[in-house]
């Protein structure tokens, strides 16, 4: 499975757009990029998944350049409730039955 | 979205006792469920893959005789920590996929915090 690298932590003010970048230089052809969010003492929650270009849902956007060696999770106008750990996962996750390998994640802190 | 529950949400036990944790998919069926362990300030570590009607598949370094997994139905998997010791204190999380959704996401339970005294 492709290894991912993301910043350990980030701080941002309320109302700003937050972009978290993940590097995955060894991504394979059949790998998808998936982001999960985890609040303290809770299980992770799926945010978004993409294969290439751009994916947008009601929560976030995911930007993937043509070479797919990195991806950026974009959270629009964050609020205090977005303080959490965000995990970038890369693997053949299209079917969802594959075991997930979590990296260190990015601890995002929103400042009032 | 689909809901996965865990019971209990927290448990405190004495060293040497066994603890059973349940993971249920409430509104969907799951032939495969996963069990993770998470220590404070650390990431999730996959322990095992639970398969309905067959033996679980354990990750390297996870003792299958200590962490017993039973997946007797399409909506229930159980993890039993046998002869628990303080080093087994951790946050245990399960996940499952809604096979009928057609989407590649897994749903996680709320976790069970185990404290072994």
Short mmCIF file of C-alpha atoms in Angstrom, two decimals:
data_model
loop_
_atom_site.label_atom_id
_atom_site.label_comp_id
_atom_site.label_asym_id
_atom_site.label_seq_id
_atom_site.Cartn_x
_atom_site.Cartn_y
_atom_site.Cartn_z
CA UNK A 1 0.00 0.00 0.00
CA UNK A 2 1.19 3.51 -0.84
CA UNK A 3 2.63 5.37 2.12
CA UNK A 4 1.22 8.79 2.86
CA UNK A 5 2.81 11.88 4.37
CA UNK A 6 0.79 14.71 5.84
CA UNK A 7 1.53 17.53 8.29
CA UNK A 8 1.36 16.47 11.91
CA UNK A 9 -0.66 19.49 12.92
CA UNK A 10 -2.26 22.66 11.60
CA UNK A 11 -3.98 25.64 13.16
CA UNK A 12 -6.54 27.86 11.51
CA UNK A 13 -9.00 30.57 12.48
CA UNK A 14 -12.72 30.19 12.29
CA UNK A 15 -14.25 31.14 8.97
CA UNK A 16 -11.15 30.45 6.92
CA UNK A 17 -10.66 27.82 4.26
CA UNK A 18 -8.31 25.06 5.32
CA UNK A 19 -6.26 22.98 2.92
CA UNK A 20 -4.52 19.83 4.11
CA UNK A 21 -2.10 18.28 1.66
CA UNK A 22 -1.14 14.64 1.57
CA UNK A 23 1.80 13.22 -0.34
CA UNK A 24 1.60 9.72 -1.81
CA UNK A 25 4.43 9.37 -4.29
CA UNK A 26 4.03 5.63 -4.71
CA UNK A 27 0.32 5.60 -5.48
CA UNK A 28 -0.70 2.68 -7.69
CA UNK A 29 -2.97 2.78 -10.71
CA UNK A 30 -5.88 1.16 -8.90
CA UNK A 31 -5.52 3.18 -5.70
CA UNK A 32 -8.12 5.64 -4.50
CA UNK A 33 -7.54 8.54 -2.10
CA UNK A 34 -9.80 8.64 0.91
CA UNK A 35 -10.03 11.06 3.82
CA UNK A 36 -11.44 10.34 7.25
CA UNK A 37 -12.11 12.67 10.18
CA UNK A 38 -11.81 11.61 13.79
CA UNK A 39 -12.98 13.49 16.88
CA UNK A 40 -11.53 12.59 20.29
CA UNK A 41 -12.88 9.32 21.70
CA UNK A 42 -14.92 8.61 18.58
CA UNK A 43 -14.53 6.38 15.58
CA UNK A 44 -13.38 7.93 12.29
CA UNK A 45 -15.92 9.31 9.88
CA UNK A 46 -15.65 9.15 6.10
CA UNK A 47 -15.29 12.58 4.50
CA UNK A 48 -14.52 12.13 0.84
CA UNK A 49 -12.97 9.81 -1.71
CA UNK A 50 -11.55 10.45 -5.16
CA UNK A 51 -9.45 9.00 -7.92
CA UNK A 52 -8.46 12.01 -10.02
CA UNK A 53 -9.13 15.69 -10.66
CA UNK A 54 -11.67 17.12 -8.25
CA UNK A 55 -14.41 15.74 -6.07
CA UNK A 56 -16.80 17.85 -4.04
CA UNK A 57 -19.48 16.96 -1.56
CA UNK A 58 -21.45 18.82 1.07
CA UNK A 59 -18.56 18.70 3.52
CA UNK A 60 -15.32 19.14 1.59
CA UNK A 61 -13.50 19.16 -1.72
CA UNK A 62 -10.67 16.92 -2.78
CA UNK A 63 -8.17 18.11 -5.35
CA UNK A 64 -5.96 15.56 -7.09
CA UNK A 65 -3.36 16.67 -9.67
CA UNK A 66 -2.79 14.76 -12.86
CA UNK A 67 0.19 12.80 -11.53
CA UNK A 68 -1.84 11.76 -8.43
CA UNK A 69 1.26 11.91 -6.25
CA UNK A 70 -0.45 14.24 -3.84
CA UNK A 71 -3.92 15.38 -2.89
CA UNK A 72 -5.43 18.28 -1.02
CA UNK A 73 -8.43 18.18 1.25
CA UNK A 74 -10.17 21.54 1.32
CA UNK A 75 -12.55 22.48 4.12
CA UNK A 76 -14.49 25.67 3.37
CA UNK A 77 -15.09 28.19 6.16
CA UNK A 78 -14.13 26.04 9.09
CA UNK A 79 -15.75 26.30 12.50
CA UNK A 80 -14.65 25.18 15.97
CA UNK A 81 -16.43 21.89 15.42
CA UNK A 82 -13.98 21.03 12.65
CA UNK A 83 -11.21 20.58 15.22
CA UNK A 84 -10.25 16.94 14.72
CA UNK A 85 -7.63 14.61 13.29
CA UNK A 86 -7.80 14.14 9.53
CA UNK A 87 -6.42 10.99 7.95
CA UNK A 88 -5.39 10.57 4.32
CA UNK A 89 -5.54 6.97 3.12
CA UNK A 90 -4.42 5.59 -0.21
CA UNK A 91 -5.32 2.15 -1.43
CA UNK A 92 -7.67 0.05 -3.58
CA UNK A 93 -10.61 1.22 -1.51
CA UNK A 94 -13.29 1.44 -4.14
CA UNK A 95 -15.20 -1.55 -2.82
CA UNK A 96 -14.83 -0.67 0.82
CA UNK A 97 -14.07 -4.17 2.07
CA UNK A 98 -10.37 -3.61 1.96
CA UNK A 99 -8.53 -3.18 5.23
CA UNK A 100 -7.55 0.41 5.85
CA UNK A 101 -4.07 1.53 6.82
CA UNK A 102 -4.08 4.74 8.82
CA UNK A 103 -1.08 7.02 8.90
CA UNK A 104 -0.30 9.58 11.55
CA UNK A 105 -3.00 12.02 10.45
CA UNK A 106 -3.13 15.81 10.72
CA UNK A 107 -4.38 17.30 13.95
CA UNK A 108 -6.35 20.38 12.93
CA UNK A 109 -7.09 22.96 15.59
CA UNK A 110 -9.54 25.75 14.85
CA UNK A 111 -8.95 28.91 16.79
CA UNK A 112 -11.86 31.20 17.67
CA UNK B 1 -25.50 6.89 6.31
CA UNK B 2 -25.16 3.42 7.74
CA UNK B 3 -24.77 3.05 11.50
CA UNK B 4 -22.36 0.88 13.40
CA UNK B 5 -22.75 0.54 17.15
CA UNK B 6 -20.46 -0.81 19.82
CA UNK B 7 -21.19 -2.06 23.28
CA UNK B 8 -20.08 -1.22 25.85
CA UNK B 9 -18.82 2.30 25.21
CA UNK B 10 -16.41 1.93 28.09
CA UNK B 11 -15.40 -0.81 30.48
CA UNK B 12 -13.10 -1.07 33.48
CA UNK B 13 -11.93 -4.49 34.54
CA UNK B 14 -9.42 -6.14 36.78
CA UNK B 15 -6.24 -7.66 35.43
CA UNK B 16 -6.72 -11.27 34.43
CA UNK B 17 -10.38 -11.02 33.52
CA UNK B 18 -11.88 -11.28 30.05
CA UNK B 19 -13.88 -8.57 28.34
CA UNK B 20 -16.24 -8.91 25.39
CA UNK B 21 -16.89 -6.01 23.02
CA UNK B 22 -19.77 -6.13 20.54
CA UNK B 23 -19.90 -4.47 17.14
CA UNK B 24 -23.23 -4.30 15.34
CA UNK B 25 -24.27 -2.98 11.96
CA UNK B 26 -27.70 -1.56 12.74
CA UNK B 27 -29.28 -1.03 9.35
CA UNK B 28 -27.18 -3.04 6.96
CA UNK B 29 -25.47 -6.39 6.62
CA UNK B 30 -21.72 -6.80 6.70
CA UNK B 31 -19.89 -9.98 5.77
CA UNK B 32 -16.65 -8.29 6.76
CA UNK B 33 -15.91 -6.17 9.78
CA UNK B 34 -12.60 -4.81 11.00
CA UNK B 35 -11.22 -4.32 14.49
CA UNK B 36 -8.77 -1.55 15.32
CA UNK B 37 -6.93 -0.48 18.42
CA UNK B 38 -5.90 3.08 19.17
CA UNK B 39 -3.60 4.22 21.96
CA UNK B 40 -3.71 7.84 23.18
CA UNK B 41 -2.43 10.38 20.67
CA UNK B 42 -1.71 7.62 18.18
CA UNK B 43 -3.28 6.45 14.95
CA UNK B 44 -5.58 3.49 14.48
CA UNK B 45 -3.87 0.12 14.14
CA UNK B 46 -5.72 -2.68 12.42
CA UNK B 47 -5.88 -5.78 14.58
CA UNK B 48 -7.93 -8.20 12.55
CA UNK B 49 -10.46 -8.73 9.82
CA UNK B 50 -13.62 -10.44 10.95
CA UNK B 51 -15.36 -12.63 8.38
CA UNK B 52 -18.91 -13.87 8.84
CA UNK B 53 -19.00 -17.62 9.14
CA UNK B 54 -15.26 -18.13 9.03
CA UNK B 55 -12.12 -17.50 11.03
CA UNK B 56 -10.80 -14.01 11.50
CA UNK B 57 -7.60 -12.89 9.84
CA UNK B 58 -5.15 -11.33 12.26
CA UNK B 59 -2.50 -8.77 11.53
CA UNK B 60 1.10 -9.57 12.24
CA UNK B 61 1.92 -9.29 15.91
CA UNK B 62 -1.66 -9.64 17.13
CA UNK B 63 -2.20 -12.72 19.29
CA UNK B 64 -5.24 -14.57 18.05
CA UNK B 65 -5.59 -16.52 21.29
CA UNK B 66 -5.69 -13.33 23.29
CA UNK B 67 -8.04 -11.37 21.05
CA UNK B 68 -10.84 -13.75 20.15
CA UNK B 69 -13.09 -12.67 17.31
CA UNK B 70 -16.45 -14.20 16.49
CA UNK B 71 -18.59 -13.08 13.55
CA UNK B 72 -21.63 -15.29 13.91
CA UNK B 73 -24.10 -13.22 11.95
CA UNK B 74 -24.17 -10.60 9.21
CA UNK B 75 -24.77 -7.85 11.74
CA UNK B 76 -22.65 -8.81 14.74
CA UNK B 77 -18.96 -9.29 15.42
CA UNK B 78 -17.49 -9.67 18.88
CA UNK B 79 -13.98 -9.11 20.17
CA UNK B 80 -13.05 -10.79 23.44
CA UNK B 81 -9.91 -9.65 25.19
CA UNK B 82 -8.89 -12.66 27.25
CA UNK B 83 -6.89 -12.40 30.45
CA UNK B 84 -6.64 -8.65 30.07
CA UNK B 85 -3.65 -6.80 31.43
CA UNK B 86 -3.00 -3.07 31.89
CA UNK B 87 -1.11 -2.91 28.59
CA UNK B 88 -4.33 -3.94 26.85
CA UNK B 89 -5.93 -0.69 27.98
CA UNK B 90 -6.82 1.11 24.78
CA UNK B 91 -9.60 2.41 22.56
CA UNK B 92 -11.06 -0.40 20.45
CA UNK B 93 -12.93 0.52 17.28
CA UNK B 94 -14.74 -1.61 14.72
CA UNK B 95 -15.76 -0.79 11.17
CA UNK B 96 -17.90 -2.27 8.42
CA UNK B 97 -19.01 -1.49 4.91
CA UNK B 98 -22.57 -1.27 3.72
CA UNK B 99 -22.34 -3.64 0.79
CA UNK B 100 -25.60 -2.43 -0.62
CA UNK B 101 -24.53 1.19 -0.85
CA UNK B 102 -22.27 0.81 -3.87
CA UNK B 103 -19.87 3.28 -2.24
CA UNK B 104 -16.33 2.60 -1.13
CA UNK B 105 -16.59 3.88 2.41
CA UNK B 106 -16.43 2.12 5.71
CA UNK B 107 -18.52 3.05 8.71
CA UNK B 108 -16.90 3.07 12.09
CA UNK B 109 -18.38 2.37 15.46
CA UNK B 110 -18.09 4.92 18.29
CA UNK B 111 -15.35 2.91 19.96
CA UNK B 112 -14.98 1.14 23.30
CA UNK B 113 -12.56 2.41 25.88
CA UNK B 114 -11.05 -0.45 27.85
CA UNK B 115 -9.23 0.24 31.09
CA UNK B 116 -7.54 -2.67 32.81
CA UNK B 117 -6.59 -2.09 36.42
#
